[in-house]
Short mmCIF file of C-alpha atoms and ligand atoms in Angstrom, two decimals:
data_model
loop_
_atom_site.label_atom_id
_atom_site.label_comp_id
_atom_site.label_asym_id
_atom_site.label_seq_id
_atom_site.Cartn_x
_atom_site.Cartn_y
_atom_site.Cartn_z
CA MET E 13 -112.93 2.13 -17.52
CA GLN E 14 -111.36 1.81 -20.96
CA ILE E 15 -107.62 2.28 -21.49
CA ILE E 16 -106.72 3.78 -24.88
CA THR E 17 -103.25 4.46 -26.22
CA SER E 18 -103.98 5.51 -29.82
CA ILE E 19 -105.04 9.03 -30.83
CA ARG E 20 -107.00 7.72 -33.82
CA GLU E 21 -108.92 5.25 -31.64
CA LEU E 22 -109.74 7.94 -29.09
CA GLN E 23 -110.93 10.27 -31.85
CA GLN E 24 -113.28 7.59 -33.21
CA ILE E 25 -114.78 7.01 -29.75
CA VAL E 26 -115.31 10.72 -29.05
CA ASP E 27 -116.74 11.33 -32.54
CA ASP E 28 -119.41 8.71 -31.78
CA LYS E 29 -120.09 10.24 -28.37
CA ARG E 30 -120.46 13.68 -29.91
CA ILE E 31 -122.97 12.34 -32.47
CA SER E 32 -125.05 11.02 -29.56
CA LYS E 33 -124.85 14.49 -27.91
CA LYS E 34 -122.68 13.40 -24.99
CA ARG E 35 -120.75 16.10 -23.11
CA ILE E 36 -117.06 15.21 -23.06
CA ALA E 37 -114.59 16.27 -20.38
CA LEU E 38 -110.81 16.03 -20.49
CA VAL E 39 -108.52 16.03 -17.45
CA PRO E 40 -104.90 16.28 -18.64
CA THR E 41 -102.29 14.94 -16.19
CA MET E 42 -98.76 13.59 -16.02
CA GLY E 43 -99.91 10.69 -13.83
CA PHE E 44 -98.78 9.47 -10.41
CA LEU E 45 -102.26 10.57 -9.45
CA HIS E 46 -103.08 11.99 -6.01
CA ASP E 47 -106.25 13.40 -4.52
CA GLY E 48 -105.67 16.76 -6.26
CA HIS E 49 -105.92 14.99 -9.63
CA ALA E 50 -108.87 12.95 -8.32
CA SER E 51 -110.71 16.15 -7.37
CA LEU E 52 -110.45 17.31 -11.01
CA ILE E 53 -111.77 13.93 -12.22
CA ARG E 54 -114.63 14.00 -9.68
CA GLU E 55 -115.65 17.51 -10.73
CA ALA E 56 -115.50 16.48 -14.40
CA ARG E 57 -117.61 13.39 -13.54
CA ALA E 58 -120.28 15.55 -11.90
CA GLU E 59 -120.58 17.96 -14.82
CA ASN E 60 -120.23 15.79 -17.97
CA ASP E 61 -121.32 12.51 -19.62
CA ILE E 62 -117.88 11.16 -20.57
CA VAL E 63 -114.71 11.75 -18.57
CA ILE E 64 -111.34 11.23 -20.24
CA THR E 65 -108.17 11.44 -18.15
CA SER E 66 -104.90 11.62 -20.02
CA ILE E 67 -101.65 10.42 -18.50
CA PHE E 68 -98.63 11.61 -20.39
CA VAL E 69 -95.30 12.71 -18.95
CA ASN E 70 -94.62 15.31 -21.60
CA PRO E 71 -90.91 15.49 -22.48
CA THR E 72 -91.17 18.88 -24.21
CA GLN E 73 -92.16 20.71 -21.02
CA PHE E 74 -89.02 19.57 -19.17
CA ALA E 75 -85.67 21.28 -19.71
CA PRO E 76 -82.65 18.96 -20.16
CA ASN E 77 -81.54 19.59 -16.55
CA GLU E 78 -85.01 18.80 -15.11
CA ASP E 79 -86.57 15.58 -13.79
CA PHE E 80 -88.19 14.03 -16.90
CA ALA E 81 -86.35 10.70 -16.60
CA LYS E 82 -87.00 10.28 -12.88
CA TYR E 83 -90.53 11.76 -12.82
CA PRO E 84 -92.62 9.25 -10.79
CA ARG E 85 -94.76 6.85 -12.83
CA SER E 86 -97.18 4.09 -11.80
CA ILE E 87 -99.88 3.05 -14.23
CA GLU E 88 -101.41 0.45 -11.84
CA HIS E 89 -101.88 3.09 -9.13
CA ASP E 90 -103.19 5.63 -11.65
CA THR E 91 -105.71 3.17 -13.10
CA LYS E 92 -107.16 2.59 -9.63
CA VAL E 93 -107.31 6.28 -8.64
CA ALA E 94 -108.81 7.39 -11.96
CA GLU E 95 -111.45 4.64 -11.96
CA GLU E 96 -112.46 5.34 -8.34
CA ALA E 97 -112.81 9.06 -9.13
CA GLY E 98 -115.23 8.26 -11.97
CA CYS E 99 -113.07 8.31 -15.11
CA ASP E 100 -114.50 6.53 -18.20
CA ILE E 101 -111.45 6.54 -20.47
CA LEU E 102 -107.81 6.61 -19.47
CA PHE E 103 -105.71 7.89 -22.39
CA THR E 104 -102.10 6.78 -22.00
CA PRO E 105 -100.19 7.41 -25.22
CA ILE E 106 -96.49 6.63 -25.56
CA VAL E 107 -94.14 9.51 -26.45
CA GLU E 108 -93.96 8.48 -30.15
CA GLU E 109 -97.76 8.63 -30.44
CA ILE E 110 -97.76 12.31 -29.44
CA TYR E 111 -94.43 13.23 -31.05
CA PRO E 112 -93.86 11.02 -34.12
CA ASP E 113 -90.45 11.03 -35.79
CA GLY E 114 -89.67 14.41 -37.30
CA PHE E 115 -92.22 16.33 -35.19
CA ASN E 116 -90.90 19.89 -35.13
CA THR E 117 -93.92 22.12 -34.60
CA SER E 118 -94.89 23.99 -31.44
CA VAL E 119 -97.27 26.58 -30.06
CA LYS E 120 -95.92 29.61 -28.24
CA VAL E 121 -98.29 31.71 -26.15
CA GLY E 122 -97.02 35.24 -25.54
CA GLY E 123 -97.49 37.64 -22.62
CA VAL E 124 -98.44 35.56 -19.57
CA THR E 125 -95.55 33.16 -20.26
CA GLU E 126 -92.94 35.90 -19.90
CA LYS E 127 -92.92 36.23 -16.09
CA PHE E 128 -92.41 33.98 -13.05
CA ASP E 129 -92.05 30.33 -14.18
CA GLY E 130 -91.53 31.56 -17.75
CA VAL E 131 -88.27 33.19 -16.60
CA PHE E 132 -86.98 30.18 -14.67
CA ARG E 133 -88.28 27.53 -17.10
CA PRO E 134 -88.02 29.35 -20.44
CA THR E 135 -89.14 26.42 -22.64
CA HIS E 136 -91.74 25.00 -20.24
CA PHE E 137 -94.95 26.70 -21.36
CA GLU E 138 -94.26 26.12 -25.05
CA GLY E 139 -94.15 22.39 -24.25
CA VAL E 140 -97.33 22.66 -22.17
CA ALA E 141 -99.27 24.61 -24.82
CA THR E 142 -98.18 22.21 -27.58
CA VAL E 143 -99.14 19.05 -25.71
CA VAL E 144 -102.45 20.48 -24.47
CA LEU E 145 -103.37 21.44 -28.01
CA LYS E 146 -102.57 17.91 -29.18
CA LEU E 147 -104.60 16.41 -26.31
CA PHE E 148 -107.54 18.66 -27.20
CA ASN E 149 -107.36 17.41 -30.80
CA ALA E 150 -107.24 13.81 -29.59
CA ALA E 151 -110.09 14.02 -27.03
CA LYS E 152 -112.23 16.78 -28.61
CA PRO E 153 -113.61 17.80 -25.20
CA HIS E 154 -116.40 20.29 -24.49
CA ARG E 155 -114.73 21.08 -21.18
CA ALA E 156 -111.18 20.68 -19.87
CA TYR E 157 -110.21 20.70 -16.19
CA PHE E 158 -107.03 22.22 -14.74
CA GLY E 159 -105.81 22.81 -11.18
CA GLN E 160 -105.27 26.22 -9.63
CA LYS E 161 -102.07 24.66 -8.19
CA ASP E 162 -100.44 25.50 -11.55
CA PHE E 163 -101.91 29.00 -11.70
CA GLN E 164 -99.71 30.39 -14.47
CA GLN E 165 -100.50 27.31 -16.57
CA THR E 166 -104.23 28.07 -16.22
CA LEU E 167 -103.67 31.57 -17.64
CA VAL E 168 -101.64 30.12 -20.51
CA ILE E 169 -104.33 27.55 -21.36
CA LYS E 170 -107.16 30.10 -21.12
CA LYS E 171 -105.26 32.38 -23.47
CA LEU E 172 -104.41 29.51 -25.84
CA VAL E 173 -108.10 28.61 -26.09
CA ARG E 174 -109.17 32.23 -26.52
CA VAL E 175 -106.66 33.32 -29.16
CA LEU E 176 -106.93 30.10 -31.19
CA ASN E 177 -110.76 30.18 -30.98
CA TRP E 178 -111.16 26.74 -29.40
CA ASP E 179 -114.77 26.05 -28.44
CA ILE E 180 -113.71 24.48 -25.13
CA GLU E 181 -114.67 25.61 -21.63
CA ILE E 182 -111.71 25.72 -19.25
CA VAL E 183 -112.63 24.84 -15.66
CA ILE E 184 -110.20 25.70 -12.84
CA VAL E 185 -110.36 23.53 -9.70
CA PRO E 186 -109.04 24.73 -6.29
CA THR E 187 -105.77 23.33 -4.93
CA LYS E 188 -106.04 20.20 -2.76
CA ARG E 189 -103.80 20.26 0.28
CA GLU E 190 -102.59 17.79 2.87
CA ALA E 191 -103.99 18.41 6.38
CA SER E 192 -100.68 20.20 7.08
CA GLY E 193 -101.39 22.74 4.32
CA LEU E 194 -98.81 21.29 1.90
CA ALA E 195 -100.17 21.45 -1.65
CA MET E 196 -100.49 17.95 -3.09
CA SER E 197 -98.05 17.26 -5.91
CA SER E 198 -96.65 14.17 -7.63
CA ARG E 199 -93.23 15.64 -6.87
CA ASN E 200 -93.86 15.47 -3.10
CA VAL E 201 -92.50 11.88 -3.26
CA TYR E 202 -89.08 13.45 -3.67
CA LEU E 203 -89.38 15.12 -0.23
CA SER E 204 -87.84 13.65 2.92
CA GLU E 205 -89.77 14.10 6.20
CA GLU E 206 -87.49 17.03 7.02
CA ASN E 207 -88.05 18.56 3.55
CA LYS E 208 -91.81 18.22 4.12
CA THR E 209 -91.63 20.21 7.35
CA HIS E 210 -89.63 22.89 5.53
CA ALA E 211 -92.06 22.85 2.60
CA LEU E 212 -94.89 23.95 4.92
CA LYS E 213 -93.26 27.39 4.93
CA LEU E 214 -94.55 27.97 1.42
CA PHE E 215 -98.16 27.85 2.62
CA LYS E 216 -97.21 29.80 5.75
CA ALA E 217 -95.68 32.56 3.61
CA LEU E 218 -98.80 32.70 1.43
CA LYS E 219 -101.21 32.79 4.41
CA ASN E 220 -99.14 35.46 6.12
CA ALA E 221 -99.18 37.61 2.97
CA GLU E 222 -102.93 37.05 2.61
CA GLU E 223 -103.45 38.27 6.16
CA MET E 224 -101.37 41.39 5.45
CA LEU E 225 -103.46 42.16 2.35
CA LEU E 226 -106.72 41.60 4.23
CA LYS E 227 -105.55 43.89 7.04
CA GLY E 228 -104.90 46.71 4.58
CA GLU E 229 -101.27 46.40 3.44
CA THR E 230 -101.41 47.47 -0.22
CA ARG E 231 -97.70 47.95 -1.02
CA ARG E 232 -96.69 45.13 -3.36
CA LEU E 233 -93.01 45.10 -2.40
CA LYS E 234 -93.90 44.84 1.31
CA ILE E 235 -95.98 41.76 0.53
CA ASN E 236 -93.20 40.24 -1.59
CA SER E 237 -90.52 40.79 1.04
CA ALA E 238 -92.75 39.40 3.81
CA MET E 239 -93.16 36.17 1.79
CA GLU E 240 -89.40 36.01 1.22
CA SER E 241 -88.68 36.44 4.94
CA VAL E 242 -90.86 33.44 5.82
CA LEU E 243 -89.27 31.33 3.05
CA LYS E 244 -85.79 32.24 4.28
CA GLU E 245 -86.59 30.34 7.50
CA ILE E 246 -85.95 27.21 5.37
CA PRO E 247 -82.29 26.14 5.53
CA ASP E 248 -80.55 26.35 2.11
CA VAL E 249 -83.73 27.48 0.39
CA LYS E 250 -83.43 28.79 -3.16
CA ILE E 251 -86.25 31.19 -3.91
CA ASP E 252 -87.05 31.59 -7.62
CA TYR E 253 -89.81 34.10 -6.90
CA ALA E 254 -92.24 35.17 -4.18
CA ALA E 255 -94.53 37.69 -5.80
CA ALA E 256 -97.93 39.32 -5.64
CA ALA E 257 -99.54 40.24 -8.96
CA SER E 258 -102.89 40.94 -10.51
CA SER E 259 -104.59 37.55 -11.02
CA ASP E 260 -105.86 38.15 -14.55
CA ASP E 261 -102.82 39.58 -16.35
CA PHE E 262 -99.89 39.42 -13.87
CA ASP E 263 -99.69 43.22 -13.73
CA GLU E 264 -97.47 44.33 -10.84
CA PRO E 265 -98.53 47.82 -9.69
CA GLU E 266 -96.68 49.39 -6.76
CA ILE E 267 -99.94 49.72 -4.82
CA PHE E 268 -102.91 47.35 -4.97
CA LYS E 269 -106.40 48.82 -4.94
CA SER E 270 -109.58 47.89 -3.13
CA GLY E 271 -111.46 45.24 -5.12
CA ASP E 272 -108.33 43.95 -6.92
CA GLU E 273 -107.94 40.17 -7.15
CA ILE E 274 -104.35 39.32 -6.31
CA ILE E 275 -102.47 36.10 -6.93
CA LEU E 276 -99.66 35.34 -4.49
CA LEU E 277 -97.11 33.12 -6.24
CA ILE E 278 -94.14 31.21 -4.88
CA ALA E 279 -91.55 28.96 -6.47
CA ALA E 280 -88.72 27.71 -4.26
CA ARG E 281 -86.32 24.82 -4.06
CA VAL E 282 -86.54 22.78 -0.83
CA GLY E 283 -83.64 20.35 -0.70
CA THR E 284 -83.34 19.30 -4.34
CA THR E 285 -87.06 19.63 -5.12
CA ARG E 286 -88.56 22.68 -6.78
CA LEU E 287 -92.01 23.44 -5.37
CA ILE E 288 -94.66 25.92 -6.47
CA ASP E 289 -97.74 27.16 -4.65
CA ASN E 290 -100.14 30.09 -4.81
CA LEU E 291 -103.14 31.77 -3.17
CA LEU E 292 -105.83 34.02 -4.58
CA VAL E 293 -106.79 37.02 -2.44
CA LYS E 294 -109.50 39.59 -3.04
CA ILE E 295 -108.53 42.99 -1.59
CA PRO E 296 -111.38 44.26 0.60
P1 AMP U 322 -99.75 17.30 -13.22
O1 AMP U 322 -99.96 15.83 -13.29
O2 AMP U 322 -98.89 17.73 -12.08
O3 AMP U 322 -99.33 17.89 -14.55
O4 AMP U 322 -101.18 17.93 -12.92
C1 AMP U 322 -102.28 17.63 -13.72
C2 AMP U 322 -103.41 18.58 -13.36
O5 AMP U 322 -103.75 18.40 -11.98
C3 AMP U 322 -103.00 20.05 -13.54
O6 AMP U 322 -104.11 20.77 -14.06
C4 AMP U 322 -102.67 20.46 -12.14
O7 AMP U 322 -102.84 21.84 -11.90
C5 AMP U 322 -103.67 19.65 -11.33
N1 AMP U 322 -103.20 19.50 -9.96
C6 AMP U 322 -101.96 19.14 -9.55
N2 AMP U 322 -101.88 19.17 -8.19
C7 AMP U 322 -103.09 19.60 -7.75
C8 AMP U 322 -103.64 19.85 -6.46
N3 AMP U 322 -102.92 19.71 -5.34
N4 AMP U 322 -104.92 20.28 -6.38
C9 AMP U 322 -105.66 20.46 -7.51
N5 AMP U 322 -105.20 20.22 -8.75
C10 AMP U 322 -103.93 19.80 -8.88
#
């Protein structure tokens, strides 16, 4: 596995690969890789000729009060996980490579960024869209892989690609969970054992809401309040949102219809750690 830190160098490599008709995949990450990230890399490995994994803790997607400085980092660990999962090129630029002095341009995707995490992290998706666009320009992939774990992010990226006419296929990979049901996340290292037990309520709330939908409950607010009740079993929980919405455009009708695909979304603070999780449900 090659480790590349320069955009220009990466572009030269991928230009050569494209000339020899190789299919290029990009897996963008912020590092501290776990098996959720590895599952994206493995899927990219199975479907493409060249797999590039980027590791970049992107400062512009963190608000000043968030965890940019203390976000976990370990390049030795990441090198091992990425290589074992089948990565060919690890792209690890420093901040100045992505944002040179005087960089003051950004991409703002409308619509899907205005609800849920967009309300609680108002600058987040602009940072995400900007860095993803820069990573696409650096790696020139045919396909890019993203996790369903960050569901709203997948809608933002799909829209970014569509409205800016990028010829890139966006592949969404299901969420990897611990045996307990806890969604894997680099931020889980912040959780104490007690926090981890509490964090299981997120998945419990989602599964309970799924069961209600499958048994015929179609009233959106009933679903939302059932998720909130489960989350409130966590001591000192702060719920940002617990919401059911249409999975393609985040529409929130009062009553869901048969055949609708619903996304159940949760963001809540457990201890000092903000966690997100979600579940897709097809109404029978
Ligand atoms: P991150 O490093 O947290 O920015 O995540 C990088 C990519 O991995 C994103 O597309 C995430 O959605 C995806 N990802 C994170 N956690 C998981 C997980 N538990 N299962 C599947 N994909 C994940």
